[in-house]
GROMACS .gro file of C-alpha atoms in nm:
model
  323
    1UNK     CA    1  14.080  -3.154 -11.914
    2UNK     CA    2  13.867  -3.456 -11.908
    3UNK     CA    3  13.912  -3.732 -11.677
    4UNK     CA    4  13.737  -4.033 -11.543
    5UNK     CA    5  13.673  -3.971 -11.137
    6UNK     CA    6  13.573  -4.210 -10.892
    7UNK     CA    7  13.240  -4.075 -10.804
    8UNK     CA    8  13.157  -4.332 -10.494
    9UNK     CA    9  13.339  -4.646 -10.423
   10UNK     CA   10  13.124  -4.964 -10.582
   11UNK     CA   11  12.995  -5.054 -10.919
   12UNK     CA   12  13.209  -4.969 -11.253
   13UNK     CA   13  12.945  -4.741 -11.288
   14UNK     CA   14  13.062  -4.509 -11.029
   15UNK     CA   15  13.351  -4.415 -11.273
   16UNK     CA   16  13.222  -4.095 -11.469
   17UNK     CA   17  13.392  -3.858 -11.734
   18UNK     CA   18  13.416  -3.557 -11.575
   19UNK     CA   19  13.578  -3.189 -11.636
   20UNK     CA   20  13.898  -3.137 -11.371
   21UNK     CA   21  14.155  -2.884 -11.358
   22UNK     CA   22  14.489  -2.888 -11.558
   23UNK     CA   23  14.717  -3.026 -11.353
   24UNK     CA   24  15.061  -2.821 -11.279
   25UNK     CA   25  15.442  -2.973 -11.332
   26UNK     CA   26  15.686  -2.916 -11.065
   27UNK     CA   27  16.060  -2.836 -11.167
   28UNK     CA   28  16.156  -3.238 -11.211
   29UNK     CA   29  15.801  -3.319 -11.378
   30UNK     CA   30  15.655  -3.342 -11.761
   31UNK     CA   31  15.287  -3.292 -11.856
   32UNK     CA   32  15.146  -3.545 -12.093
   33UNK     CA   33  14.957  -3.537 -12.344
   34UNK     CA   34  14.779  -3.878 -12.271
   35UNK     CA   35  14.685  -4.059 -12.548
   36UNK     CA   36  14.601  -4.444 -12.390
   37UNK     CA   37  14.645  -4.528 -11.993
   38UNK     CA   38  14.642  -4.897 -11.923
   39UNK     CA   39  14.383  -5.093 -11.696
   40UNK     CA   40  14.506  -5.252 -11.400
   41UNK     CA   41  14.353  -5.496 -11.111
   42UNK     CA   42  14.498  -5.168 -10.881
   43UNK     CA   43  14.280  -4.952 -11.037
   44UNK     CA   44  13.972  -5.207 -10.945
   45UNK     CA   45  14.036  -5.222 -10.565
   46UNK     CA   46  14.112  -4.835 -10.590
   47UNK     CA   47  13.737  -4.778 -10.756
   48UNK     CA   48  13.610  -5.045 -10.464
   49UNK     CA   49  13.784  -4.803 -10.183
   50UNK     CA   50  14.062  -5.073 -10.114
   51UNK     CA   51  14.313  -4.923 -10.244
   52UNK     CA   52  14.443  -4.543 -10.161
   53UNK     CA   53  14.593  -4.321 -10.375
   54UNK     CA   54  14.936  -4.232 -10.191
   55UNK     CA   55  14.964  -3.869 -10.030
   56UNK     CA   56  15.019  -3.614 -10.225
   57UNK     CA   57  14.841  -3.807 -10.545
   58UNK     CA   58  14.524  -3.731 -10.699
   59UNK     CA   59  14.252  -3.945 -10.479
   60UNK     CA   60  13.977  -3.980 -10.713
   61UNK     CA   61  14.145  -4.068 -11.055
   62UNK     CA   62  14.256  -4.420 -11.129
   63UNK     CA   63  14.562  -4.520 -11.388
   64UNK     CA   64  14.908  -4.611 -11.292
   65UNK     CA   65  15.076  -4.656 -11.663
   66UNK     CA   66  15.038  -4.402 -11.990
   67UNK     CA   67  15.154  -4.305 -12.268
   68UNK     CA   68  15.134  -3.991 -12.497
   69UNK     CA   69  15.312  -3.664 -12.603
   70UNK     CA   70  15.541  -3.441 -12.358
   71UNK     CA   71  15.325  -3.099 -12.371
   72UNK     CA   72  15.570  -2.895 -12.107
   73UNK     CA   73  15.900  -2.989 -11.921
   74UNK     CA   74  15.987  -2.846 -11.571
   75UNK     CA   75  16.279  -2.577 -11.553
   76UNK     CA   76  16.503  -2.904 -11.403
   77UNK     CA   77  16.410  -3.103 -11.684
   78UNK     CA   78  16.730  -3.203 -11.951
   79UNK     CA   79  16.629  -3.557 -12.099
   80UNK     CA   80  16.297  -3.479 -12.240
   81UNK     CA   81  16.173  -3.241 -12.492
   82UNK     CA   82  15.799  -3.119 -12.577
   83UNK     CA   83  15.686  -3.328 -12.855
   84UNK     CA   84  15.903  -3.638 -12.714
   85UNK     CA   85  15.661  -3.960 -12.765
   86UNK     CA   86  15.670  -4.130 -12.414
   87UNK     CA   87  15.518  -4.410 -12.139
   88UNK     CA   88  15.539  -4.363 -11.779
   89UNK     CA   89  15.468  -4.564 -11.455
   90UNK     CA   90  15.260  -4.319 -11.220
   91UNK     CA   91  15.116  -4.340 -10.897
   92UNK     CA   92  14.752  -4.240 -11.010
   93UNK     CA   93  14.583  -4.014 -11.220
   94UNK     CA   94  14.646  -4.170 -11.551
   95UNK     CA   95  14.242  -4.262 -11.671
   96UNK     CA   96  14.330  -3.832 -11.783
   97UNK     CA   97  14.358  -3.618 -12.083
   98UNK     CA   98  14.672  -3.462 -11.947
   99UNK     CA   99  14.911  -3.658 -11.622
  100UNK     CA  100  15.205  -3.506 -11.445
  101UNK     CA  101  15.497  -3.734 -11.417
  102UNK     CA  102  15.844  -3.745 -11.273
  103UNK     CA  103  16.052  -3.711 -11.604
  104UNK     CA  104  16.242  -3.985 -11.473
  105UNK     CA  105  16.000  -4.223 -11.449
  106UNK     CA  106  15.957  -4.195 -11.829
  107UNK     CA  107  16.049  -4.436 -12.092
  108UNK     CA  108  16.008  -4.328 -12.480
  109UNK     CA  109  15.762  -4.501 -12.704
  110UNK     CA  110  15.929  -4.782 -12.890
  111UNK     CA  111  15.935  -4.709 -13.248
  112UNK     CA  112  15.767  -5.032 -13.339
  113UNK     CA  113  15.446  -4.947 -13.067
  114UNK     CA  114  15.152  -4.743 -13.106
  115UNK     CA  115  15.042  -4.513 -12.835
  116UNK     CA  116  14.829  -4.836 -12.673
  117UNK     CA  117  15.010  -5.049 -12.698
  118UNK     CA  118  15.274  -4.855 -12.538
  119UNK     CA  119  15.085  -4.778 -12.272
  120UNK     CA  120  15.010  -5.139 -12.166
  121UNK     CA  121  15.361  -5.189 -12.013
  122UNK     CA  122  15.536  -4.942 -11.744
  123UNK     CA  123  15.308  -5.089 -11.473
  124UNK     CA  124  15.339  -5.488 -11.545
  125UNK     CA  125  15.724  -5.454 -11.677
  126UNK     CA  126  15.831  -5.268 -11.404
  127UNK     CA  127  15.642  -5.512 -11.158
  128UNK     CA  128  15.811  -5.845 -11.331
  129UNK     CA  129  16.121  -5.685 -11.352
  130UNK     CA  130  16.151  -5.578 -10.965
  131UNK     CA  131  15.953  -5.920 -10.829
  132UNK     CA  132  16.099  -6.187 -11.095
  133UNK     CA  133  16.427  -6.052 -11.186
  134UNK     CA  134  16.534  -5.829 -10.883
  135UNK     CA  135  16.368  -6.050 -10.619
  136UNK     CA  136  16.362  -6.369 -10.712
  137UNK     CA  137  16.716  -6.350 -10.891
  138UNK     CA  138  16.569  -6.567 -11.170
  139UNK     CA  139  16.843  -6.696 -11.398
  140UNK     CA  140  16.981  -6.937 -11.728
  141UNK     CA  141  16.829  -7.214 -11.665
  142UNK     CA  142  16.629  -7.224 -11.369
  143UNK     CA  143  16.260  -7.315 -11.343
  144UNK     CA  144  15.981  -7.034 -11.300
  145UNK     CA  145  15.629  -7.046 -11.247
  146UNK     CA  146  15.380  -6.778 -11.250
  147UNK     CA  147  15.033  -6.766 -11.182
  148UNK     CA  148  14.781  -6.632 -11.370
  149UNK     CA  149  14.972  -6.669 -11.674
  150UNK     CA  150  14.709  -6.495 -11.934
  151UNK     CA  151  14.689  -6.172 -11.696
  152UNK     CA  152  14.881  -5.895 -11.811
  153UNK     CA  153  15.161  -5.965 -11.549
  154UNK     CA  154  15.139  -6.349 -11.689
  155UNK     CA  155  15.189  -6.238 -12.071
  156UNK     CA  156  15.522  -6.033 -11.907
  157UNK     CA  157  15.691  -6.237 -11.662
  158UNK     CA  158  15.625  -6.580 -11.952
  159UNK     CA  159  15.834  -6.397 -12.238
  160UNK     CA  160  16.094  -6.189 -11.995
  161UNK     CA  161  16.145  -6.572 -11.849
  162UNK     CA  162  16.215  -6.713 -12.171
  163UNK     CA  163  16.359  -6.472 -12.324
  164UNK     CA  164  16.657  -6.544 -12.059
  165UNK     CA  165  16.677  -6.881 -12.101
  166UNK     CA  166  16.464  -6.976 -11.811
  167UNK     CA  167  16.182  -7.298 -11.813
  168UNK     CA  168  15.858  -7.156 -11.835
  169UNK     CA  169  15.568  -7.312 -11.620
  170UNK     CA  170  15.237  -7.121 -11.604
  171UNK     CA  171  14.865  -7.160 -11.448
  172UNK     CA  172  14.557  -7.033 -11.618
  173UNK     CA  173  14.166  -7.048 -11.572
  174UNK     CA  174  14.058  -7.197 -11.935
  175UNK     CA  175  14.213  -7.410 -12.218
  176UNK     CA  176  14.200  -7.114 -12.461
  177UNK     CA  177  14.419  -6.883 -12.198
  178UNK     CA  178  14.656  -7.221 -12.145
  179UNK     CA  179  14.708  -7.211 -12.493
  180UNK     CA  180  14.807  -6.807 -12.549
  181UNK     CA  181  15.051  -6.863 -12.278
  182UNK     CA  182  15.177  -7.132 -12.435
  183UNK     CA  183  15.188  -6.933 -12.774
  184UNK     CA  184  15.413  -6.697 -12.597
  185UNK     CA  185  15.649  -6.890 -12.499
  186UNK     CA  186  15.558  -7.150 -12.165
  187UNK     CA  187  15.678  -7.477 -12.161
  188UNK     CA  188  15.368  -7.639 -11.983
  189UNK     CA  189  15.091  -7.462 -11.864
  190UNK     CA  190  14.787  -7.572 -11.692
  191UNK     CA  191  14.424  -7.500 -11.644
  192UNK     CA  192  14.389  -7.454 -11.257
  193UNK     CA  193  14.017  -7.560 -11.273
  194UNK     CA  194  14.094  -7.889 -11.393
  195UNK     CA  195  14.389  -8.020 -11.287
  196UNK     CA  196  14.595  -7.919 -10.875
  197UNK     CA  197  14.938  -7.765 -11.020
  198UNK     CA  198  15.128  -7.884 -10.708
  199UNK     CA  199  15.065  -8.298 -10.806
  200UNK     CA  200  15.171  -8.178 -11.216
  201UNK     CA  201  15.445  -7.987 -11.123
  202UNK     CA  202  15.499  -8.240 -10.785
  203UNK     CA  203  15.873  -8.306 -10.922
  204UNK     CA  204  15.975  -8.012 -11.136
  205UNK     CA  205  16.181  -7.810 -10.815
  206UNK     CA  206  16.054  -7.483 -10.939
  207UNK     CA  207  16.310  -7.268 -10.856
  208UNK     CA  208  16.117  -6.900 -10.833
  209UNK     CA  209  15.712  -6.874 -10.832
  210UNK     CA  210  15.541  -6.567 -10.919
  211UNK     CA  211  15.214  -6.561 -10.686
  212UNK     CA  212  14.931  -6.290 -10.688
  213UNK     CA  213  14.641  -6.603 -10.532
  214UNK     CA  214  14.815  -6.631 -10.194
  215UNK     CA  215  14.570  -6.839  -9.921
  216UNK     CA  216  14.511  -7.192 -10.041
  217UNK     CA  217  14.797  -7.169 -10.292
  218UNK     CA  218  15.087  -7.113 -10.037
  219UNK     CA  219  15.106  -7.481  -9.941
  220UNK     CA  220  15.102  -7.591 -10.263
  221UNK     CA  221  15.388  -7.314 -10.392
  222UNK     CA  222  15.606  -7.422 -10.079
  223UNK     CA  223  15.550  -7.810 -10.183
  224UNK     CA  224  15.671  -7.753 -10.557
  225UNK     CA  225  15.958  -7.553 -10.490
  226UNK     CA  226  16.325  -7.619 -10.525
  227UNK     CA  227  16.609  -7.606 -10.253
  228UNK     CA  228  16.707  -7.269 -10.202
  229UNK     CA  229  16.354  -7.128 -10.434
  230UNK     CA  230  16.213  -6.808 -10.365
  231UNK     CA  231  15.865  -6.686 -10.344
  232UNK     CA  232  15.728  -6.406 -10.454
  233UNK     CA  233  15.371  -6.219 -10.385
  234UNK     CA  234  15.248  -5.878 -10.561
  235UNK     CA  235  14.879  -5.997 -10.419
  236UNK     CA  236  14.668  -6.227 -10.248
  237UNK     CA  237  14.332  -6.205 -10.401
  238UNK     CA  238  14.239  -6.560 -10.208
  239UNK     CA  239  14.427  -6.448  -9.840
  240UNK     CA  240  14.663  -6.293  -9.678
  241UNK     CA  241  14.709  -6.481  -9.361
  242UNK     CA  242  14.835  -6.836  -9.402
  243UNK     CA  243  15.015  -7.090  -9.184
  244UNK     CA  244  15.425  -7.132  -9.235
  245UNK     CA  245  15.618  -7.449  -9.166
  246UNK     CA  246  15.909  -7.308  -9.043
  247UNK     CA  247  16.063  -7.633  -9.106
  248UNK     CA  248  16.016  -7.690  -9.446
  249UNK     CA  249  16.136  -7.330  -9.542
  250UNK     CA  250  16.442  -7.432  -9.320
  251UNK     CA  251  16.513  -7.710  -9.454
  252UNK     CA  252  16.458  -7.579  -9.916
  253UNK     CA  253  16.574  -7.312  -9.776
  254UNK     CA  254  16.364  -7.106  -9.953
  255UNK     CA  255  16.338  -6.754  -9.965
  256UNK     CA  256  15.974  -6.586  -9.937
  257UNK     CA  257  15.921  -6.261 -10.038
  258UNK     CA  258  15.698  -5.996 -10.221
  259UNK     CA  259  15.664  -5.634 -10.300
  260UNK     CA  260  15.409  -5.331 -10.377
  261UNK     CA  261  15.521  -5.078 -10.630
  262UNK     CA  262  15.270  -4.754 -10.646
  263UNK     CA  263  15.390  -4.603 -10.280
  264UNK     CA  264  15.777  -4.670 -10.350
  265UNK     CA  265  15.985  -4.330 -10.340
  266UNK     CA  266  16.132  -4.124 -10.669
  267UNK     CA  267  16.441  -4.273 -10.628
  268UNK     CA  268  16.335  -4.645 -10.639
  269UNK     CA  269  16.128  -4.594 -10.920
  270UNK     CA  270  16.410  -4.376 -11.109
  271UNK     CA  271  16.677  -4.663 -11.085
  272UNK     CA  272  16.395  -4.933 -11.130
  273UNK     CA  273  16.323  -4.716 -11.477
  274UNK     CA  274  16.714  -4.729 -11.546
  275UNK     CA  275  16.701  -5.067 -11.493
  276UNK     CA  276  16.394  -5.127 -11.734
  277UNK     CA  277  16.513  -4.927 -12.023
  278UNK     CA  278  16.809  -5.122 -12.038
  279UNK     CA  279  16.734  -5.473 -12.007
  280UNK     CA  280  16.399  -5.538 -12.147
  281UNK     CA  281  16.323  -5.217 -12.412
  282UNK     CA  282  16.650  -5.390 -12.634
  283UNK     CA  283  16.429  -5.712 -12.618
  284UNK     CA  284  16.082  -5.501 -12.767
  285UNK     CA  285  16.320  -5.398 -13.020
  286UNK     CA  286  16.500  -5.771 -13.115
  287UNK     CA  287  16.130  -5.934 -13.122
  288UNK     CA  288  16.156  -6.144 -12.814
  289UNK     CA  289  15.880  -5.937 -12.656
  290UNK     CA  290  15.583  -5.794 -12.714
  291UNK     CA  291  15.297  -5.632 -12.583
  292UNK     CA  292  14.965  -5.849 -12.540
  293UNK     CA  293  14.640  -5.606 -12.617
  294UNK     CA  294  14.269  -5.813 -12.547
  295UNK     CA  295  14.066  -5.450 -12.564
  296UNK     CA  296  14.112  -5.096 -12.618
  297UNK     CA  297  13.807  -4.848 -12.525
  298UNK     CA  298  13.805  -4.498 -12.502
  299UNK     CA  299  13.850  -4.322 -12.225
  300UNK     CA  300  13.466  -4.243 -12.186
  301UNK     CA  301  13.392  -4.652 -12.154
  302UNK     CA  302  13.630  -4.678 -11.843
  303UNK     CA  303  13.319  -4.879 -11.688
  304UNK     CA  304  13.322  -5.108 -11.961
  305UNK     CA  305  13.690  -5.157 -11.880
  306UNK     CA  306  13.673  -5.247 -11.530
  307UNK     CA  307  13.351  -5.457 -11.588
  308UNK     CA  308  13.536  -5.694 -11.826
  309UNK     CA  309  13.865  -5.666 -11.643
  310UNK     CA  310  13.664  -5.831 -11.313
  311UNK     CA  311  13.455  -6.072 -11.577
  312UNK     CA  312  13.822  -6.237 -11.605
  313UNK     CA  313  13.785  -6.318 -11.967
  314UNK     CA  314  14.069  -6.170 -12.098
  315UNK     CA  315  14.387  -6.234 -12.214
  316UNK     CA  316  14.710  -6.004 -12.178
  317UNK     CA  317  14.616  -5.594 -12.117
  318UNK     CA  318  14.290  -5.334 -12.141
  319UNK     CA  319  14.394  -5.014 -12.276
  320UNK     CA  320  14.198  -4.681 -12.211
  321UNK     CA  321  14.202  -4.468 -12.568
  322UNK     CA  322  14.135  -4.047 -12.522
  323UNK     CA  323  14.047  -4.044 -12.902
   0.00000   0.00000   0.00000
């Protein structure tokens, strides 16, 4: 098969298209057929050699989310079929022709979806899902923020929050991406290089923040937030190490908190994929979310993928095509 290896960690350049080896299904594993494979800010640190492929996971090929046709099932396998149209979350490996992937951790290919868009959503569903509805226990009502509202976690976590009921607030670096998250759904959303979200949203008692910044944003998250709030980091691209006031989280109460998803075990990922396919691929089908595609490229152009994914210009998901 063809896939896109990480030659030497560096430049987007380093990615090449290169021949490997057909990989080979265990009994409780499909091969693919891969038609897209999304593009992730994982896949960037992986390519920079901050990021590790777990053990036992190819090393040297980036993707954590595809979609395609099941080519061969494992002798254990009962709910798939060859021919079955599916999208997967997977550890690595994905920027492929052909991916191995725990048949549980498949979802099937909404009818109303092509094969790229499809593709776009295991990774940043099951991530919102886990950190924003698992986590932080968002509910009817409450008030949510997340940062980095145009990213492809952003485009998510805005229309999985409304689509519950929730009050929508969002940050994003331009008017034009303020104004696609408000287009999916946010109530108010601000451009972070203009205006300091903790004075706007100073007396809106945000009840759950989504935060991939961390650093100088912690202060201002702990400022904003609502008796009894939780916090919740996937990243933090500005910072890991910041200074607590035990005090203050004493006295909101608040609940801090965050999660990575790639190294969690088969079962966490089977009953997160459970979880998934019953609350939010009903709301795919009833229109109240969609998948947000800025660029597709083929599989060849993975460079040009990563080069515009660290430009930050886009809004929602890049999508790797094979053909």
């Amino acid at each position: 098969m063809k896939a896109i290896v990480i030659t030497q960690y560096g430049t987007p350049e380093a990615l090449q298209l290169q021949d490997k080896p057909d990989p080979a299904i265990r009994p409780d594993e499909v091969l693919i057929d891969v038609k897209a494979a999304g593009v992730n800010r994982p896949d960037i640190f992986q390519r920079k050699g901050n990021y590790s492929a777990p053990p036992g996971v190819v090393p040297d090929i980036p993707g954590l989310e595809v979609s395609g046709i099941i080519r061969e099932c494992g002798s254990d396998v009962k709910k798939w079929k060859i021919g079955d149209r599916v999208c997967a979350l997977i550890a690595g490996g994905g920027y492929a022709e052909k991916v191995v992937v725990c048949a549980d951790h498949c979802l099937p290919v909404p009818a109303s979806l092509s094969f790229v868009e499809a593709a776009s959503l295991p990774e940043t569903v099951y991530t919102v899902w886990d950190n924003v509805f698992r986590r932080g226990g968002l509910k009817e009502g409450e008030h949510f923020l997340v940062h980095g509202g145009s990213s492809g976690i952003g485009v998510t976590s805005i229309q999985l929050a409304k689509s519950i009921g929730a009050k929508v607030y969002a940050t994003a670096g331009s008017d034009e991406k303020c104004k696609a998250c408000l287009d999916l759904g946010a109530n108010v959303c601000i451009n972070y290089n203009v205006y300091d979200f903790d004075k706007v949203f100073a007396e809106e008692k945000i009840d759950v923040i989504l935060d991939m910044v961390g650093g100088p944003y912690f202060q201002k998250n702990m400022s904003i937030m609502n008796e009894d709030g939780r916090l919740v980091y996937i990243n933090a691209m500005k910072g890991s190490s910041v200074e607590l006031n035990i005090g203050e989280m004493m006295r909101k109460r608040i609940n801090i908190t965050g999660s990575t998803l790639r190294s969690r075990d088969k079962r966490f990922k089977t009953a997160l994929t459970e979880e998934v396919l019953i609350n939010v691929w009903p709301k795919i089908d009833s229109g109240h979310f969609k998948p947000v595609i800025f660029k597709e490229f083929l599989l060849k152009d993975a460079w040009q993928a990563h080069k515009l994914m660290e430009d930050g210009n886009h809004i929602g998901k890049i999508v790797l095509r094979t053909e």
